[in-house]
Amino acid sequence: MTEMEKQAAKLDRISNLPWDVLDTILVNLPLREAARTSILSSKWRYKWTGLSQLVFDDKCFSSSLSMEERWGEIMKIIHMVQSYHSGPIEKFKLAAYCSPNFSDLEEWIQYLMDKGIKELILQDFGFVKRFKLPCGIFSCPQLTCLELYGCVFKLPSTFKGFHCLKSLQLTQVSIISDILESLIRNCPILERLTLLNIDHLASVRIHNSSLKYLKIDSEFEDINLENSVNLDSVDIRMFPMYGGIITRNNEQSNSCNFDRVFGCLYDIKRLTLSCHFLQWLAGDQVQERLPIVLNRLLFLDLKEVTLSNFKEVMVSLSIVKSCPNLEELVITVVQSNGSRPAMDCFTGLCLCGFMFHKLKVVRIRGIIGTRTELEFIKVVLTLSPQLESIIIVNYLGDRIPESLLLEVDRASEHVKIISLAL
């Protein structure tokens, strides 16, 4: 080595760092920037192709490229990686709005399985074409995070479970209820489950004691959270199957829907529910309280509630009355006329001596100023001794005059009333 080369080597300390250190540096760059390191020197020409994490997102491509052109650029990079990569690939994320060739995608996924992939994330494509997952994905022992979009999900007979999987998200995936139930049962340390716009999901049966986070935003007819005792955050938005009315099956008629959903949620801290699911919970009869007291619930978000719908109001109040330590309440209402039965429910809260003892923040969105809405606001102000702020948002008109609310008896002397119009 010449003296000049020795001096250059001393100056180029980064190139001589161990690969695990270089890999840590490169994976924290956008993939496009990591690839540009190939021009630094001959030593760096193919270093980026050995990355342990590959993330394709919109930062990788010019916005002028079509979806087909983006996939072409992705395949060029994939072929480079396949040619020069020698170590493991721990994470692959495809989050670029593109139009994949699904046979190429399946081949690439199989390659990743052979590379010991731990995190596999496929997000939105330009269109949804249900592609078949390679069977190899179900025998990948290291998987800790799996997010799939637009595939057909079938378990092979040899499936023994994802024993390292902690996070699972399925979006616009075709999967039947029995397979979903079996999949969840066979993920013994699963902590996060997200189901979005699932095909053919008649019922959701979740039996997993390790699960902590659950989000469902999909069409379904039935749900059972039996034995999911460690859930601390639940977000459920239900759409009736085929866009029709909420139906009832034999299992529903034999047991109370409240019991089958809330019966084991002892540790829940955050709860978000939407109107159709509230209607489903009501069933034929509404219990005054839930089967258990949700002592740890601090945050409750009720979406698309029709305050003139007696059953929705009754279910909402049943949940609220079962949360003695609730600190934050968010309600989004849909337009409706006044309702005497619903107003009677609010008045009944005052008469029975109920109080929101720990409630600090209330946000009410979407109101238009009906008598039922104003009665609800008055009840919240009257029964909340610790209330710090109540924010009222009108989406379609002028804001509710604060003077109208200042006349109401308030249990909290320090509450701030904020009325907005958007």
Short mmCIF file of N, CA, C and O in Angstrom, two decimals, residues 1 11 21 44 46-47 69 166 174 178 263 277 293 310 316 319 325 393 396 406 418:
data_model
loop_
_atom_site.label_atom_id
_atom_site.label_comp_id
_atom_site.label_asym_id
_atom_site.label_seq_id
_atom_site.Cartn_x
_atom_site.Cartn_y
_atom_site.Cartn_z
N MET A 1 0.86 -1.19 0.00
CA MET A 1 0.00 0.00 0.00
C MET A 1 0.90 1.24 0.00
O MET A 1 1.81 1.36 0.81
N LEU A 11 -8.09 8.65 6.55
CA LEU A 11 -9.14 9.66 6.45
C LEU A 11 -10.51 9.02 6.29
O LEU A 11 -11.51 9.55 6.79
N VAL A 21 -22.23 -1.77 12.05
CA VAL A 21 -22.32 -0.33 12.31
C VAL A 21 -22.75 0.41 11.05
O VAL A 21 -23.62 1.30 11.08
N TRP A 44 -17.88 1.33 -1.94
CA TRP A 44 -19.27 1.60 -1.57
C TRP A 44 -20.26 1.22 -2.67
O TRP A 44 -21.48 1.33 -2.47
N TYR A 46 -21.60 -1.46 -3.85
CA TYR A 46 -22.69 -2.41 -3.59
C TYR A 46 -23.02 -2.54 -2.09
O TYR A 46 -23.79 -3.42 -1.72
N LYS A 47 -22.43 -1.67 -1.28
CA LYS A 47 -22.71 -1.79 0.15
C LYS A 47 -24.22 -1.69 0.45
O LYS A 47 -24.75 -2.43 1.27
N GLU A 69 -44.37 2.31 -13.69
CA GLU A 69 -42.96 2.69 -13.71
C GLU A 69 -42.34 2.54 -12.32
O GLU A 69 -41.17 2.14 -12.20
N LYS A 166 -45.72 -10.61 17.00
CA LYS A 166 -46.27 -9.69 18.00
C LYS A 166 -47.27 -8.72 17.41
O LYS A 166 -48.12 -8.19 18.14
N SER A 174 -58.71 -11.26 1.90
CA SER A 174 -59.79 -12.24 1.83
C SER A 174 -59.47 -13.39 2.79
O SER A 174 -58.52 -14.14 2.58
N ASP A 178 -63.29 -18.80 10.27
CA ASP A 178 -62.63 -19.93 10.93
C ASP A 178 -61.12 -19.85 10.80
O ASP A 178 -60.39 -20.18 11.75
N GLY A 263 -67.17 -8.91 28.77
CA GLY A 263 -67.08 -9.81 29.91
C GLY A 263 -65.69 -10.05 30.45
O GLY A 263 -65.53 -10.43 31.61
N PHE A 277 -71.96 -0.55 15.75
CA PHE A 277 -71.59 -1.50 16.79
C PHE A 277 -72.39 -1.24 18.06
O PHE A 277 -72.75 -2.19 18.78
N VAL A 293 -67.18 -3.88 35.89
CA VAL A 293 -66.84 -2.47 36.03
C VAL A 293 -65.48 -2.24 35.37
O VAL A 293 -64.50 -2.93 35.67
N PHE A 310 -82.93 5.95 20.79
CA PHE A 310 -83.03 5.57 22.19
C PHE A 310 -82.05 4.46 22.54
O PHE A 310 -81.36 4.52 23.58
N SER A 316 -74.76 3.72 25.13
CA SER A 316 -73.68 4.66 25.45
C SER A 316 -73.65 4.97 26.93
O SER A 316 -72.58 4.97 27.56
N ILE A 319 -72.33 2.08 29.06
CA ILE A 319 -70.86 2.00 29.05
C ILE A 319 -70.28 3.08 29.97
O ILE A 319 -69.41 2.81 30.80
N ASN A 325 -63.66 5.69 36.60
CA ASN A 325 -62.45 6.49 36.59
C ASN A 325 -62.19 7.17 35.24
O ASN A 325 -61.07 7.61 34.97
N VAL A 393 -68.02 21.23 18.96
CA VAL A 393 -67.71 21.56 17.56
C VAL A 393 -68.94 21.34 16.70
O VAL A 393 -69.51 20.25 16.67
N LEU A 396 -71.49 22.18 10.66
CA LEU A 396 -72.31 22.66 9.54
C LEU A 396 -72.84 24.08 9.69
O LEU A 396 -73.55 24.56 8.82
N LEU A 406 -73.45 29.06 29.63
CA LEU A 406 -73.02 29.66 30.89
C LEU A 406 -74.16 29.73 31.91
O LEU A 406 -73.93 29.86 33.11
N ILE A 418 -65.52 25.75 25.40
CA ILE A 418 -65.01 26.20 24.12
C ILE A 418 -65.96 25.74 23.02
O ILE A 418 -66.18 24.55 22.84
#
